[in-house]
Short mmCIF file of C-alpha atoms in Angstrom, two decimals:
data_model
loop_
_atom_site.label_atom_id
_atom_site.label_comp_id
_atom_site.label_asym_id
_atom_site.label_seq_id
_atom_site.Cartn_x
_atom_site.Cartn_y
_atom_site.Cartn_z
CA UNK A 1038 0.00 0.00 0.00
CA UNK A 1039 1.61 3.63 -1.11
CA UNK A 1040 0.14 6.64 -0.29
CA UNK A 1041 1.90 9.61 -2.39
CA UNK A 1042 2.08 11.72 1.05
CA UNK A 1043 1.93 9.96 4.54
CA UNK A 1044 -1.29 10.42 6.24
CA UNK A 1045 0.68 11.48 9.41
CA UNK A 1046 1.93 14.17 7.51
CA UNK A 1047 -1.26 15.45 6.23
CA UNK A 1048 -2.82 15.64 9.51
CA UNK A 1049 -0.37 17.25 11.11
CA UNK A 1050 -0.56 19.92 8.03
CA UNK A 1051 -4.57 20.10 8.74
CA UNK A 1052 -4.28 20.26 12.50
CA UNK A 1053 -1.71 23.28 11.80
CA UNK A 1054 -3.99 24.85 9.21
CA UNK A 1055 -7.13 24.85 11.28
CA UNK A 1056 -6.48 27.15 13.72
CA UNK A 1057 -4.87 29.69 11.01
CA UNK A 1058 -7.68 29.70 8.82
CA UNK A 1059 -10.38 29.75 11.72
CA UNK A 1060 -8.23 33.29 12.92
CA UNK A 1061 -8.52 34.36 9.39
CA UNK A 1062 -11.68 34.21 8.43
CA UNK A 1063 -12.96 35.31 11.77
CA UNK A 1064 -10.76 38.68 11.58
CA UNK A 1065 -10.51 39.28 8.35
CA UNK A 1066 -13.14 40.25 5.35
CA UNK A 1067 -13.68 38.10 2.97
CA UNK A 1068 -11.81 38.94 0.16
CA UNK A 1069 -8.97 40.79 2.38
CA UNK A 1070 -6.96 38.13 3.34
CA UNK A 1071 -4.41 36.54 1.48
CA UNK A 1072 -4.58 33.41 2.89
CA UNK A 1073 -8.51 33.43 2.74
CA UNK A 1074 -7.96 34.19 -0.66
CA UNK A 1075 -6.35 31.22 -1.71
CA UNK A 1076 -8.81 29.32 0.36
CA UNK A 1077 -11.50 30.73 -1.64
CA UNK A 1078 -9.64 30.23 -5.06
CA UNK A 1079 -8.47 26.64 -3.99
CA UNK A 1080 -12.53 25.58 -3.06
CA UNK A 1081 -13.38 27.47 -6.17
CA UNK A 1082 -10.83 24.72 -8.33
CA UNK A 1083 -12.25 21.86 -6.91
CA UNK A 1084 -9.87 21.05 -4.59
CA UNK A 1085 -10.56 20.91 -0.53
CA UNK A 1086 -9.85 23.26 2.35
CA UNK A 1087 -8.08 22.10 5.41
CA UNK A 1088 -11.84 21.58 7.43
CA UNK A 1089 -12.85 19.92 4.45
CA UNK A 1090 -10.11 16.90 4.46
CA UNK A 1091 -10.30 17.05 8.22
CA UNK A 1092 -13.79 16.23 8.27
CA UNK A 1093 -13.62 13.52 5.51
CA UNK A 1094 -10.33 12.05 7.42
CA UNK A 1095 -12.50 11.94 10.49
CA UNK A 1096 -15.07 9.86 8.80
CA UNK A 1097 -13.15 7.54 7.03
CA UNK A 1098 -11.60 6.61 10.80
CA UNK A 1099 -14.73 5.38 11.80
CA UNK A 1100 -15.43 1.72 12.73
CA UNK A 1101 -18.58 -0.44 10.48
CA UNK A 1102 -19.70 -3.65 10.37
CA UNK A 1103 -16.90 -4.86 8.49
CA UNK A 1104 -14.52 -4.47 11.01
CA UNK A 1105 -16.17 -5.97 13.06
CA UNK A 1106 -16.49 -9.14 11.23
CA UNK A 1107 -12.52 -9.64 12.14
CA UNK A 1108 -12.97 -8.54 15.61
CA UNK A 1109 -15.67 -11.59 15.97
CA UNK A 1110 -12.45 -13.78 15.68
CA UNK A 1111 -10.44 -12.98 18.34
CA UNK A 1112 -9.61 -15.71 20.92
CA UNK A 1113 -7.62 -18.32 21.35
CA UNK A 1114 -7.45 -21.16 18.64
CA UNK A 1115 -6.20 -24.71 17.85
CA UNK A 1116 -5.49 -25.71 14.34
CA UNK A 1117 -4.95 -28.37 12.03
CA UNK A 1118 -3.32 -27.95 8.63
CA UNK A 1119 -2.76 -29.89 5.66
CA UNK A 1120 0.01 -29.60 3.24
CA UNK A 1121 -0.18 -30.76 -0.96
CA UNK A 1122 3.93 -30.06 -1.28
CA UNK A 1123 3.95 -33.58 -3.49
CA UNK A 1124 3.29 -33.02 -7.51
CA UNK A 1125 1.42 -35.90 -7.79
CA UNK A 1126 -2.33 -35.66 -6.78
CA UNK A 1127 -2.45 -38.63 -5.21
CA UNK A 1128 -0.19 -38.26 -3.27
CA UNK A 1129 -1.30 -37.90 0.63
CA UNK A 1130 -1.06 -34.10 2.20
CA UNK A 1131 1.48 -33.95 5.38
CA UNK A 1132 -0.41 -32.52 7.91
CA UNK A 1133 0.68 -30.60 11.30
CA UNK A 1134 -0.80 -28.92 14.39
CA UNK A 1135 -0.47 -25.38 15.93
CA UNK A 1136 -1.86 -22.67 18.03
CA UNK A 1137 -3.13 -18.75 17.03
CA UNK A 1138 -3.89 -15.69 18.66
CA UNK A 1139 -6.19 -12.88 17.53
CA UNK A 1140 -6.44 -9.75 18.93
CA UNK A 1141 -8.09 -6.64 18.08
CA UNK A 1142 -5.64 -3.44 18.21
CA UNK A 1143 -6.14 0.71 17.03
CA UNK A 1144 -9.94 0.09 19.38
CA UNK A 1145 -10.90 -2.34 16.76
CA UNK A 1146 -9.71 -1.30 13.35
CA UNK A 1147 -7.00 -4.45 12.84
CA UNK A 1148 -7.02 -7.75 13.87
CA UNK A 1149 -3.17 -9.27 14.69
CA UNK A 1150 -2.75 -13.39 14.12
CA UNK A 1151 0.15 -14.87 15.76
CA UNK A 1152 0.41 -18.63 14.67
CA UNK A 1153 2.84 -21.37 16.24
CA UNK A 1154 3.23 -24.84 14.87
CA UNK A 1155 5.63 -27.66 13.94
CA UNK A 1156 6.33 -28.69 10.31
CA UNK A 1157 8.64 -30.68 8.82
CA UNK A 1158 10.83 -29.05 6.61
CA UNK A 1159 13.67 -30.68 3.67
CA UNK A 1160 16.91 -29.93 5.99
CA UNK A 1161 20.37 -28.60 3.84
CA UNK A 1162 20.97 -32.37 3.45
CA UNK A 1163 17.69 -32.85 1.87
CA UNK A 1164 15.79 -34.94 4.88
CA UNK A 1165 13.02 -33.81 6.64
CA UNK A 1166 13.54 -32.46 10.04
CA UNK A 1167 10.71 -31.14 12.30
CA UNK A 1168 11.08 -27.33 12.71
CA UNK A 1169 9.08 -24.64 14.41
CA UNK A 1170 7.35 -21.94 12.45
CA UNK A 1171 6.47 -18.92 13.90
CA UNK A 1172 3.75 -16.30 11.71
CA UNK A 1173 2.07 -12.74 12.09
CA UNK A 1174 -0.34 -10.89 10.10
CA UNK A 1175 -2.60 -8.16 10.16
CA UNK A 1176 -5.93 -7.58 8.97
CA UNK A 1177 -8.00 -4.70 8.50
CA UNK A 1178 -10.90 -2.94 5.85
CA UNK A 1179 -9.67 0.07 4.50
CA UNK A 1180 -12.49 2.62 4.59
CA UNK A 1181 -11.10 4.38 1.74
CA UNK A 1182 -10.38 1.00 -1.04
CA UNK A 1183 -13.86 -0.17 0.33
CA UNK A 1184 -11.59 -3.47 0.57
CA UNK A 1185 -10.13 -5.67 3.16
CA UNK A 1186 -6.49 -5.44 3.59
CA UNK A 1187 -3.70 -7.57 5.23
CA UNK A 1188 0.06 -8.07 5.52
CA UNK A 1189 2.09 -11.70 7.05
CA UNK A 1190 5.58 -12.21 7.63
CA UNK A 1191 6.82 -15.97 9.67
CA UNK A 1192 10.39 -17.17 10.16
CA UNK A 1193 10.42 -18.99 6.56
CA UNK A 1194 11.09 -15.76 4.87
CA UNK A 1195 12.12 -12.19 4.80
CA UNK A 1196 9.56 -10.82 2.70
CA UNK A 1197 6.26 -9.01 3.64
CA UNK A 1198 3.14 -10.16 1.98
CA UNK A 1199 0.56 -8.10 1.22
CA UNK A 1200 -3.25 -8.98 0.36
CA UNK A 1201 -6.90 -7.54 -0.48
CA UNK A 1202 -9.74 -9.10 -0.42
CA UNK A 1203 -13.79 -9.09 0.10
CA UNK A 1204 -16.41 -10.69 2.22
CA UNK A 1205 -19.24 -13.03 0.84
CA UNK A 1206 -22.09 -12.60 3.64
CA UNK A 1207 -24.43 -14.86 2.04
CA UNK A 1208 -21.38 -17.52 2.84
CA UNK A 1209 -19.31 -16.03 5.30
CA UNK A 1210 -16.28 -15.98 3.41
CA UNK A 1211 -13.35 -13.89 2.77
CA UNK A 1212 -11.66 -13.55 -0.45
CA UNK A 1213 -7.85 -12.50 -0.63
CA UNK A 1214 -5.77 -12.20 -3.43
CA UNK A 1215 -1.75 -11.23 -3.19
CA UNK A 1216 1.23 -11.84 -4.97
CA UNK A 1217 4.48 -13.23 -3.61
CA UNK A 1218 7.90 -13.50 -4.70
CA UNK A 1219 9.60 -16.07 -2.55
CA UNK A 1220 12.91 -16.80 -4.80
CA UNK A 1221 13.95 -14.34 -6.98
CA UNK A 1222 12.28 -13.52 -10.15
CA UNK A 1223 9.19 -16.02 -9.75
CA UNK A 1224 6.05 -14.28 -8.32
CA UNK A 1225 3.38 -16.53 -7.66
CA UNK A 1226 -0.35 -14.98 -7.56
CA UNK A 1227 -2.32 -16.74 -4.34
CA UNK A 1228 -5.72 -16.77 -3.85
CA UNK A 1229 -6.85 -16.95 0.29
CA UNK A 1230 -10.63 -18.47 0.98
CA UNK A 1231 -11.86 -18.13 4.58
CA UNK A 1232 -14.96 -19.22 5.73
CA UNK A 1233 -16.32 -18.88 8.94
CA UNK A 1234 -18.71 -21.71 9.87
CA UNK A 1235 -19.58 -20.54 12.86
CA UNK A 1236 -18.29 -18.80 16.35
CA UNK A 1237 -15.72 -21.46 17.13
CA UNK A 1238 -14.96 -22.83 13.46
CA UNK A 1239 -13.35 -21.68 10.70
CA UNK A 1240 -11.30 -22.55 7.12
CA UNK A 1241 -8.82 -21.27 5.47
CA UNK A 1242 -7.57 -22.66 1.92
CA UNK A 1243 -4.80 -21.82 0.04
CA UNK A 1244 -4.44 -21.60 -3.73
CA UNK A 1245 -1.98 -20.90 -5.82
CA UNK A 1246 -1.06 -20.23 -9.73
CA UNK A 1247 0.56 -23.25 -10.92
CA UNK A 1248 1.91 -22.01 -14.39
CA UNK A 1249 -1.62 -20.69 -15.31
CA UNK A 1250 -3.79 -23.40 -13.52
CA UNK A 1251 -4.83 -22.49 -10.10
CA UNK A 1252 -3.93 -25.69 -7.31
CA UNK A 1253 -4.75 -26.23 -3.68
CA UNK A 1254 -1.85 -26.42 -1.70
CA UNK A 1255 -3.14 -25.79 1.65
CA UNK A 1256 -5.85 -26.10 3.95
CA UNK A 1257 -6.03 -25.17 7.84
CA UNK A 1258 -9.02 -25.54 10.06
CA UNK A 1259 -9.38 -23.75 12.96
CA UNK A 1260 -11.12 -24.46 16.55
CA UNK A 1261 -11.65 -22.11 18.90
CA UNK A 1262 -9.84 -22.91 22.52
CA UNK A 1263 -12.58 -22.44 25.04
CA UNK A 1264 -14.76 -19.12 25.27
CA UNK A 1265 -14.20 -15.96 23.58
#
């Protein structure tokens, strides 16, 4: 996600202008002022005075229903997952176990997920050993794409992955689409599907682009561990 000037920026800019322009246009005639001036002659091109993008700012800050739909996940949960590492379909999935965390954060505008499990992994002599892997992402709906956002990051990689995605309410399920480059020079487009089944259950399956043809290379189920 870029943003051509950092929002921190122009708030502080607003917050600075506010008080100028309220001094202004209390004290001075319209049409006097220099500074009211260009307010005028900036509202008249289209573009918005400081109250203006303040206000609007202020809005899109506000909480809906959609972010509350990740705050109804928080808890404690236990997990199974399933692997399809193997290039032949037949071939079984391996399959692990592992705990997660969600917690709301910013009074409910993102949801963290810390995950801990064990997996095995091919070692730098090519067997498997069994290794721990450690994950965190962040979720949230951007008021402004009108789309649900996320990063992760775990201890199998240095790079950040970043998603979007939308939410089905007829199914209860959340769409993500991101693209990854894990080595070099190959990015791989992955598709995210997460239903919720109900308070204490939900999926997650993992798809991704397979030279043009979309494959199913992961699936984790989750169980919530005892009451919200």
């Amino acid at each position: 996600m870029k943003i051509s000037i950092p929002l921190s920026t122009i708030l502080l800019a607003t917050l600075i202008a506010i008080p100028s322009f309220a001094q202004t246009t209390s004290t001075s005639p319209a049409g006097v002022s220099g500074r009211s001036s260009a307010t005028q002659s900036a509202a008249t091109d289209g573009q918005p005075n400081q109250q203006e993008m303040m206000k609007q700012m202020m809005e899109l800050s506000k909480l809906n229903e959609n972010h509350k739909l990740l705050t109804d996940l928080d808890g404690n949960w236990n997990y199974t997952i399933k692997f399809w590492m193997n290039p032949d379909p037949n071939a079984k999935p391996q399959e692990s176990k592992g705990t997660a965390v969600r917690k709301s954060m910013m009074d409910g505008r993102f949801s963290t997920l810390d995950v801990t499990g064990k997996m095995e992994m091919p070692g730098p002599d090519g067997k498997k050993k069994e290794m721990t892997f450690k994950g965190h992402g962040i979720d949230g709906y951007d008021n402004v794409k009108k789309k649900f956002v996320g990063s992760w990051v775990d201890n199998m990689g240095t790079g950040i992955m970043f998603s979007e995605g939308t939410y089905d309410p007829a199914t209860k399920t959340f769409t993500y689409t991101s693209e990854y480059e894990g080595i070099p020079g190959m990015k791989q487009k992955i598709r995210e599907v997460i239903k919720v089944t109900d308070n204490d259950h939900h999926t997650l399956e993992w798809y991704e682009d397979r030279g043009g043809q979309e494959a199913k290379t992961m699936e984790i189920n989750y169980t919530r561990a005892g009451k919200k």
